[in-house]
Coordinates of N, CA and C in Angstrom, one line a residue:
X14 N 99.1 109.8 99.0 CA 99.7 110.1 98.0 C 99.7 111.5 97.9
X15 N 101.0 112.4 97.4 CA 101.0 113.8 97.0 C 101.2 113.8 95.7
X16 N 101.0 115.0 95.4 CA 101.2 115.9 94.0 C 102.1 116.2 93.6
X17 N 102.9 115.1 92.7 CA 104.3 115.3 92.3 C 104.7 116.5 91.7
X18 N 103.8 116.9 90.6 CA 103.9 118.0 89.8 C 102.5 118.6 89.4
X19 N 102.4 120.1 89.5 CA 101.3 120.5 89.2 C 101.3 121.2 87.9
X20 N 101.6 120.3 86.6 CA 101.6 120.5 85.4 C 100.6 119.5 84.2
X21 N 100.1 119.6 83.5 CA 99.8 118.9 82.7 C 100.8 118.2 82.1
X22 N 100.9 116.8 82.1 CA 101.8 115.8 81.1 C 101.3 114.8 80.4
X23 N 101.8 114.4 79.7 CA 101.2 113.5 78.5 C 101.8 111.9 79.1
X24 N 100.9 111.0 78.7 CA 100.8 109.5 79.4 C 102.6 109.1 78.8
X25 N 102.8 109.8 77.6 CA 104.3 109.4 77.2 C 105.3 110.1 78.3
X26 N 105.1 111.3 78.6 CA 106.2 111.7 79.6 C 106.0 111.1 80.5
X27 N 104.9 111.0 81.1 CA 105.2 110.1 82.3 C 105.7 108.9 82.4
X28 N 105.5 107.9 81.6 CA 106.1 106.7 81.5 C 107.7 106.9 81.5
X29 N 108.2 108.0 80.2 CA 109.3 108.1 80.5 C 110.0 108.7 81.5
X30 N 109.3 109.4 82.6 CA 109.9 109.8 83.7 C 109.8 108.7 84.9
X31 N 108.9 107.6 84.8 CA 108.8 106.7 85.5 C 109.9 105.7 85.2
X32 N 110.3 105.4 83.9 CA 111.3 104.6 83.8 C 112.8 105.0 84.4
X33 N 112.9 106.4 84.9 CA 113.8 106.9 85.8 C 113.8 107.2 87.4
X34 N 112.5 107.0 87.6 CA 112.4 107.4 88.6 C 112.7 106.5 89.9
X35 N 113.1 106.7 91.1 CA 113.4 106.1 91.9 C 111.9 105.6 92.9
X36 N 111.2 106.5 93.1 CA 110.0 106.3 93.7 C 108.7 106.2 92.7
X37 N 108.1 105.2 92.9 CA 106.5 105.1 92.1 C 105.7 106.1 92.1
X38 N 105.0 106.4 91.0 CA 103.9 107.5 90.7 C 102.7 107.0 90.0
X39 N 101.7 107.6 90.7 CA 100.4 107.5 89.8 C 100.1 108.4 88.8
X40 N 99.8 108.0 87.5 CA 99.2 109.1 86.7 C 97.7 109.1 86.6
X41 N 97.0 110.3 86.6 CA 95.9 110.4 86.8 C 95.3 111.9 85.8
X42 N 94.4 111.6 85.0 CA 94.1 113.2 84.5 C 95.1 114.0 84.1
X43 N 96.3 113.5 83.6 CA 97.6 114.3 83.0 C 98.3 114.7 84.2
X44 N 97.9 114.4 85.6 CA 98.9 114.7 86.9 C 99.6 113.6 87.3
X45 N 100.8 113.8 88.2 CA 101.5 112.7 88.7 C 101.1 113.0 90.0
X46 N 101.2 111.6 90.7 CA 100.9 111.4 92.3 C 101.9 110.7 92.8
X47 N 102.6 111.1 93.4 CA 103.6 110.3 94.1 C 103.1 109.5 95.2
X48 N 103.2 108.2 95.1 CA 103.1 107.2 96.2 C 103.7 107.2 97.3
X49 N 103.2 107.1 98.6 CA 103.7 107.3 99.8 C 104.2 105.8 100.3
X50 N 105.2 105.6 101.2 CA 105.5 104.4 101.9 C 104.7 103.7 102.6
X51 N 105.0 102.3 102.8 CA 103.8 101.7 103.6 C 104.5 101.2 105.0
X52 N 103.6 100.7 105.9 CA 103.9 100.2 107.0 C 104.6 98.6 106.9
X53 N 104.9 98.3 107.9 CA 105.3 96.6 108.0 C 104.0 95.8 107.9
X54 N 103.0 96.1 108.5 CA 101.7 95.8 108.5 C 101.1 95.5 107.1
X55 N 101.3 96.5 106.6 CA 101.0 96.8 105.1 C 101.4 95.6 104.2
X56 N 102.9 95.7 104.5 CA 104.0 94.8 103.4 C 103.6 93.2 104.2
X57 N 103.6 93.0 105.0 CA 103.1 91.7 105.6 C 101.8 91.3 104.7
X58 N 100.8 91.7 104.9 CA 99.7 91.7 104.3 C 99.6 91.3 102.8
X59 N 100.5 92.3 102.5 CA 100.3 92.0 100.5 C 101.4 90.7 100.6
X60 N 102.2 90.5 101.3 CA 103.1 89.4 101.0 C 102.4 88.1 101.2
X61 N 101.6 88.3 102.5 CA 100.5 87.0 102.6 C 99.3 86.5 101.6
X62 N 98.9 87.9 101.0 CA 97.9 87.8 99.8 C 98.3 87.1 98.5
X63 N 99.7 87.7 98.3 CA 100.3 87.0 97.1 C 100.9 85.7 97.3
X64 N 101.4 85.3 98.3 CA 101.4 83.5 98.9 C 100.1 83.0 98.7
X65 N 99.2 83.4 99.2 CA 97.8 82.8 99.3 C 97.2 82.5 97.7
X66 N 97.6 83.3 97.0 CA 96.9 83.6 95.8 C 97.8 82.8 94.8
X67 N 99.3 82.9 95.0 CA 100.2 81.8 94.1 C 99.8 80.1 94.3
X68 N 99.4 80.0 95.7 CA 99.0 78.4 96.2 C 97.7 78.3 95.1
X69 N 96.9 79.1 95.4 CA 95.4 78.6 95.0 C 95.2 78.6 93.3
X70 N 96.1 79.5 93.1 CA 95.9 79.5 91.3 C 97.4 78.7 90.6
X71 N 97.8 77.6 91.5 CA 99.4 76.9 90.9 C 98.7 76.2 90.0
X72 N 97.5 75.7 89.9 CA 97.3 74.9 88.6 C 96.3 75.5 87.5
X73 N 96.3 76.8 87.8 CA 95.4 77.5 87.0 C 96.3 78.4 85.9
X74 N 95.7 78.9 85.0 CA 96.7 79.5 83.7 C 96.6 81.0 84.2
X75 N 97.1 81.3 85.6 CA 97.2 82.8 86.2 C 98.4 83.2 86.6
X76 N 98.7 84.3 86.5 CA 99.9 84.9 87.0 C 99.6 85.8 88.4
X77 N 100.5 85.8 89.3 CA 100.1 86.8 90.1 C 101.2 87.7 90.5
X78 N 101.3 89.1 90.6 CA 102.2 90.1 90.6 C 102.0 90.7 91.8
X79 N 103.2 91.5 92.3 CA 103.3 92.3 93.2 C 102.9 93.8 92.9
X80 N 103.2 94.8 93.7 CA 102.7 96.3 93.7 C 103.7 96.8 92.6
X81 N 104.9 96.3 92.2 CA 105.7 96.7 91.5 C 105.3 96.5 89.8
X82 N 104.5 95.9 89.7 CA 103.7 96.0 88.2 C 102.7 97.0 87.7
X83 N 102.9 97.8 87.0 CA 101.9 99.2 86.9 C 100.8 98.3 85.7
X84 N 99.8 99.2 86.2 CA 98.6 98.7 85.6 C 98.0 99.6 84.7
X85 N 97.6 99.6 83.5 CA 97.2 100.7 82.6 C 95.8 100.6 82.2
X86 N 94.8 101.5 82.7 CA 93.5 101.4 82.3 C 93.1 102.4 81.3
X87 N 93.0 101.8 80.3 CA 92.3 102.6 78.8 C 91.1 103.3 78.6
X88 N 90.3 102.9 79.6 CA 89.0 103.5 79.6 C 89.1 104.6 80.4
X89 N 90.3 105.0 81.2 CA 90.2 106.4 81.7 C 91.7 106.9 81.6
X90 N 92.7 106.3 81.2 CA 94.1 106.6 81.0 C 95.1 106.6 82.2
X91 N 94.0 106.0 83.1 CA 95.2 105.8 84.6 C 96.2 105.0 84.5
X92 N 97.3 105.4 84.8 CA 98.4 104.4 85.2 C 98.5 104.1 87.0
X93 N 98.6 103.2 87.5 CA 98.5 102.9 88.6 C 99.3 101.6 89.1
X94 N 99.4 101.3 90.5 CA 100.6 100.7 90.8 C 99.5 99.5 92.3
X95 N 98.6 98.8 91.6 CA 98.0 98.0 92.7 C 98.9 97.0 93.7
X96 N 98.3 97.0 94.7 CA 99.0 96.2 95.7 C 99.7 94.6 95.4
X97 N 98.5 93.7 94.8 CA 98.5 93.3 94.3 C 97.7 92.7 92.9
X98 N 98.3 92.0 91.9 CA 97.1 91.9 90.7 C 97.2 90.4 90.3
X99 N 96.2 90.0 89.7 CA 96.3 88.5 89.2 C 95.6 88.9 87.6
X100 N 96.3 88.2 86.8 CA 96.1 87.6 85.3 C 95.7 86.5 84.9
X101 N 94.9 86.2 84.2 CA 94.5 84.8 84.0 C 94.3 84.3 82.5
X102 N 95.2 85.7 82.0 CA 95.0 85.5 80.3 C 96.6 86.4 79.6
X103 N 96.8 85.7 78.5 CA 98.1 86.7 77.7 C 97.7 88.1 78.1
X104 N 98.7 88.6 78.5 CA 98.6 90.3 78.5 C 99.0 90.9 77.3
X105 N 98.0 91.9 77.1 CA 98.4 93.0 75.7 C 98.6 94.2 76.3
X106 N 99.8 94.5 76.3 CA 100.4 95.7 76.9 C 100.6 96.7 76.1
X107 N 100.6 98.2 76.7 CA 100.2 99.2 75.6 C 101.8 99.6 75.5
X108 N 102.5 99.7 76.5 CA 103.9 100.3 76.1 C 105.3 99.4 76.4
X109 N 105.4 98.5 75.2 CA 106.5 97.8 75.1 C 106.5 96.8 76.6
X110 N 105.4 95.7 76.8 CA 105.2 95.0 77.8 C 105.6 95.6 79.4
X111 N 105.6 96.7 79.7 CA 105.5 97.3 80.8 C 104.3 97.5 81.6
X112 N 103.1 97.4 81.0 CA 101.9 97.8 81.8 C 100.8 96.6 81.6
X113 N 100.1 96.0 82.8 CA 99.2 95.3 82.6 C 97.9 95.8 82.7
X114 N 97.2 95.2 81.6 CA 96.1 96.0 81.1 C 95.0 95.0 81.2
X115 N 94.8 93.8 81.6 CA 93.9 93.0 81.5 C 93.7 91.9 82.8
X116 N 94.1 92.4 83.9 CA 93.9 91.9 85.2 C 92.8 91.0 85.4
X117 N 92.6 90.3 86.1 CA 91.2 89.4 86.7 C 90.9 89.7 88.1
X118 N 91.9 90.0 88.8 CA 91.6 90.3 89.9 C 92.7 91.5 90.4
X119 N 92.3 92.6 91.4 CA 93.2 93.4 91.8 C 92.6 93.6 93.4
X120 N 93.9 94.0 93.7 CA 94.1 93.7 95.3 C 94.5 95.4 96.0
X121 N 93.9 96.0 97.2 CA 94.6 97.0 97.7 C 94.4 96.6 99.2
X122 N 95.7 96.9 100.0 CA 95.9 97.1 101.5 C 95.4 98.1 101.9
X123 N 94.4 98.6 102.4 CA 93.7 99.7 102.9 C 95.0 100.7 104.2
X124 N 95.2 101.7 103.6 CA 95.7 102.6 104.7 C 95.1 103.9 105.1
X125 N 95.1 104.4 106.3 CA 94.6 105.7 106.5 C 94.4 106.7 105.5
X126 N 95.6 106.8 104.9 CA 95.8 108.2 103.9 C 95.2 107.7 102.5
X127 N 95.1 106.5 102.3 CA 94.6 106.0 101.1 C 93.4 105.3 101.0
X128 N 92.5 104.9 102.3 CA 91.6 104.2 101.9 C 90.0 105.0 101.6
X129 N 90.0 106.1 101.6 CA 89.0 106.5 100.8 C 89.0 106.8 99.2
X130 N 90.3 107.3 99.0 CA 90.8 106.9 97.4 C 90.4 105.8 97.3
X131 N 91.0 104.5 97.6 CA 90.7 103.0 97.2 C 89.3 102.8 96.9
X132 N 88.5 103.3 97.8 CA 87.0 103.0 97.9 C 86.1 103.4 96.8
X133 N 86.8 104.8 96.5 CA 85.6 105.6 95.8 C 86.7 106.0 94.4
X134 N 87.3 106.9 94.3 CA 87.8 107.0 93.0 C 88.6 106.2 92.3
X135 N 89.4 105.7 92.9 CA 90.2 104.5 92.3 C 89.5 103.6 92.1
X136 N 88.6 102.7 92.9 CA 87.5 101.9 92.8 C 86.8 101.9 91.0
X137 N 86.4 103.4 91.2 CA 85.8 104.0 89.8 C 86.4 103.6 88.6
X138 N 87.5 103.9 88.6 CA 88.7 103.7 87.5 C 89.0 102.1 87.1
X139 N 89.1 101.3 88.4 CA 89.1 100.1 88.0 C 87.9 99.7 87.7
X140 N 86.6 99.8 87.8 CA 85.5 99.1 87.1 C 85.3 99.4 85.6
X141 N 86.2 100.1 85.1 CA 86.2 100.5 83.5 C 87.4 99.6 83.0
X142 N 87.9 98.5 83.8 CA 88.8 97.6 82.9 C 87.8 96.2 82.7
X143 N 87.3 95.9 81.3 CA 86.7 95.0 81.1 C 86.9 93.5 81.9
X144 N 88.1 93.1 81.8 CA 88.6 92.0 82.3 C 88.4 91.8 83.8
X145 N 88.6 92.9 84.4 CA 88.4 92.6 85.7 C 87.6 92.0 86.6
X146 N 87.2 90.7 87.4 CA 86.5 90.1 87.7 C 86.0 90.5 89.3
X147 N 87.4 90.6 90.0 CA 87.3 91.0 91.4 C 88.0 91.7 92.2
X148 N 87.9 92.6 92.9 CA 88.4 93.6 93.6 C 88.7 93.6 94.9
X149 N 89.8 93.1 96.0 CA 89.7 92.9 97.1 C 90.2 94.3 98.0
X150 N 89.7 94.6 99.2 CA 90.0 95.8 100.0 C 90.8 94.8 101.2
X151 N 91.6 95.0 101.6 CA 92.3 94.3 102.7 C 92.3 95.4 104.1
X152 N 91.7 95.3 105.2 CA 91.9 96.2 106.5 C 93.5 95.6 107.2
X153 N 94.0 96.6 107.3 CA 95.2 96.5 108.4 C 95.3 96.7 109.7
X154 N 93.9 97.2 110.2 CA 93.8 97.3 111.7 C 92.7 96.6 112.3
X155 N 92.1 96.0 111.4 CA 91.2 94.8 112.1 C 91.0 93.4 111.0
X156 N 90.2 92.4 111.3 CA 90.3 91.7 110.5 C 89.0 91.6 109.7
X157 N 89.3 92.2 108.4 CA 88.1 92.4 107.6 C 88.6 92.5 106.0
X158 N 87.9 91.3 105.3 CA 88.4 91.5 104.0 C 87.0 91.6 103.1
X159 N 87.2 92.7 102.2 CA 86.1 93.0 101.3 C 86.3 92.5 99.9
X160 N 85.5 91.8 99.0 CA 85.2 91.5 98.0 C 84.3 92.1 96.8
X161 N 84.7 92.4 95.9 CA 83.7 93.2 94.8 C 83.8 92.0 93.9
X162 N 82.9 91.5 93.6 CA 82.6 90.4 92.4 C 81.6 90.6 91.1
X163 N 82.1 91.3 90.1 CA 81.3 91.4 88.9 C 80.4 90.3 88.5
X164 N 79.3 90.7 88.3 CA 77.9 89.2 87.8 C 78.3 89.0 86.4
X165 N 78.2 88.1 86.2 CA 78.7 87.4 84.7 C 77.9 88.4 83.7
X166 N 78.9 88.7 82.7 CA 78.0 89.4 81.5 C 77.6 90.7 81.7
X167 N 77.7 91.6 82.9 CA 77.2 92.9 83.4 C 78.1 93.8 84.0
X168 N 77.8 95.0 84.1 CA 78.7 95.6 84.6 C 78.3 96.2 86.1
X169 N 77.7 94.9 86.9 CA 76.9 95.2 88.3 C 77.9 94.3 89.2
X170 N 78.2 94.4 90.5 CA 79.2 94.0 91.1 C 78.4 93.7 92.6
X171 N 78.6 92.6 92.9 CA 78.4 92.3 94.6 C 79.3 92.4 95.5
X172 N 79.1 92.3 96.6 CA 80.3 92.9 97.9 C 80.0 91.8 98.8
X173 N 80.9 90.8 99.1 CA 81.3 90.0 100.1 C 82.3 90.4 101.0
X174 N 81.6 90.5 102.6 CA 82.5 90.8 103.3 C 82.8 89.7 104.3
X175 N 84.3 89.4 104.7 CA 84.7 88.5 105.7 C 85.3 89.2 107.1
X176 N 84.8 88.6 108.1 CA 85.6 89.4 109.5 C 85.9 88.4 110.2
X177 N 86.0 87.3 110.0 CA 86.6 86.1 111.2 C 87.5 85.0 110.2
X178 N 88.5 84.8 111.3 CA 89.7 84.0 110.4 C 89.1 82.8 110.1
X179 N 88.0 82.1 110.6 CA 87.7 80.7 110.0 C 86.9 80.9 109.0
X180 N 86.5 82.2 108.4 CA 85.7 82.5 107.1 C 86.6 82.7 105.7
X181 N 86.2 82.3 104.7 CA 86.8 82.4 103.6 C 86.0 83.4 102.6
X182 N 86.8 83.7 101.5 CA 86.1 84.5 100.5 C 86.3 83.5 99.1
X183 N 85.0 83.6 98.3 CA 84.7 83.0 97.2 C 85.1 83.9 96.0
X184 N 86.5 83.4 95.5 CA 86.7 84.0 94.3 C 86.5 83.3 92.9
X185 N 84.8 83.6 93.1 CA 84.3 82.5 91.8 C 84.3 82.5 90.4
X186 N 85.4 83.5 89.8 CA 85.5 83.7 88.3 C 86.8 82.7 88.4
X187 N 87.7 82.7 89.6 CA 88.7 81.6 89.3 C 88.5 80.3 90.1
X188 N 87.5 80.1 90.7 CA 87.1 78.8 91.3 C 87.6 78.5 92.2
X189 N 88.2 79.6 93.3 CA 88.8 79.3 94.3 C 88.2 80.2 95.6
X190 N 88.8 79.6 97.2 CA 88.3 80.1 98.2 C 89.8 80.6 98.6
X191 N 89.7 82.1 99.2 CA 90.7 82.4 100.0 C 90.2 82.9 101.1
X192 N 91.2 81.8 102.2 CA 91.1 81.7 103.5 C 91.6 83.0 104.3
X193 N 90.6 83.8 105.0 CA 91.1 85.0 105.7 C 92.2 84.7 106.9
X194 N 92.1 83.7 107.1 CA 93.3 83.2 108.0 C 94.8 83.4 107.4
X195 N 94.8 82.8 105.9 CA 95.6 83.3 105.4 C 96.3 84.6 105.1
X196 N 95.3 85.4 104.8 CA 95.8 86.7 104.7 C 96.3 87.4 105.9
X197 N 95.8 86.8 107.0 CA 95.9 87.6 108.3 C 97.0 86.8 109.0
X198 N 97.8 86.0 108.5 CA 99.0 85.1 109.1 C 100.4 85.8 109.7
X199 N 100.4 85.7 111.0 CA 101.5 86.7 111.5 C 101.4 88.1 111.5
X200 N 99.9 88.4 111.4 CA 100.0 89.8 111.3 C 99.8 90.6 112.5
X201 N 100.2 91.7 112.8 CA 100.4 92.4 114.1 C 99.5 93.3 113.9
X202 N 98.2 93.3 114.1 CA 96.8 94.1 114.2 C 97.2 95.6 114.8
X203 N 97.3 96.6 114.4 CA 97.1 98.2 115.2 C 96.2 98.5 114.9
X204 N 95.0 99.0 115.7 CA 93.9 99.8 115.7 C 94.2 101.3 115.1
X205 N 93.2 101.4 114.4 CA 93.2 103.2 114.1 C 92.8 103.7 114.9
X206 N 92.7 105.4 114.5 CA 92.0 106.4 115.5 C 90.6 106.0 116.0
X207 N 90.2 106.5 117.0 CA 89.1 106.2 117.6 C 88.7 104.5 117.6
X208 N 89.7 103.4 117.8 CA 89.2 102.5 118.1 C 89.8 101.8 119.4
X209 N 89.1 101.1 120.2 CA 89.4 100.4 121.5 C 90.2 99.2 121.2
X210 N 90.5 98.7 120.2 CA 91.3 97.4 120.5 C 92.6 97.5 120.8
X211 N 93.4 96.5 121.3 CA 94.9 96.5 121.7 C 95.6 95.7 120.5
X212 N 96.4 96.2 120.1 CA 97.4 95.6 119.3 C 97.6 94.3 119.6
X213 N 97.6 93.3 118.7 CA 97.8 91.9 118.9 C 98.0 91.4 117.7
X214 N 99.2 90.0 117.6 CA 99.9 89.2 116.7 C 98.5 88.0 116.3
X215 N 98.4 87.8 115.4 CA 97.6 86.7 115.0 C 98.4 85.6 115.0
X216 N 97.7 84.3 115.3 CA 98.7 82.9 115.6 C 99.2 82.6 114.1
X217 N 100.3 81.8 114.2 CA 100.9 81.6 112.8 C 100.1 80.6 112.0
X218 N 99.2 79.8 112.6 CA 98.3 78.9 111.8 C 96.9 78.9 112.4

């Protein structure tokens, strides 16, 4: 992300600009940050995750959303666009139905330019969402799915990491298991800087 304007603006000003903007931006502490484009691998992982979650929640009172849906975090005032959101309750939006405030699950596909932010500052904002039960981090240079799960009735979180196609992530608050092979289906893994692995396509099945 890059800072789009070095001036303090109000949430109302941000929302008015965002309705007219061609490029999505994030709002944090009175500042607007332009969101950078993503790689084909990033888009493929996002599409795979959405498809898998749609299948898993087909019989549940949940809705799965792409990164085009903006999320508002009243606890910090942040507006952002997670790669994937799942809401399992009737939304109570702050601005004419434009913003999701009560996601059950949020997911980010990690990129070199945003990984540190997604793991630290953004995660700190997400933890302020009372309804949030799961936070997924998906690597695009190796097989790795991380899932933070809120412990029932607390503000404590546990971390589960899966690094094998044969494994699955237990989304206990949804009562389903997310297969890692579904997330990485037909994905071309491209190693990041400093890694020795060769690019490869994962099998379709």
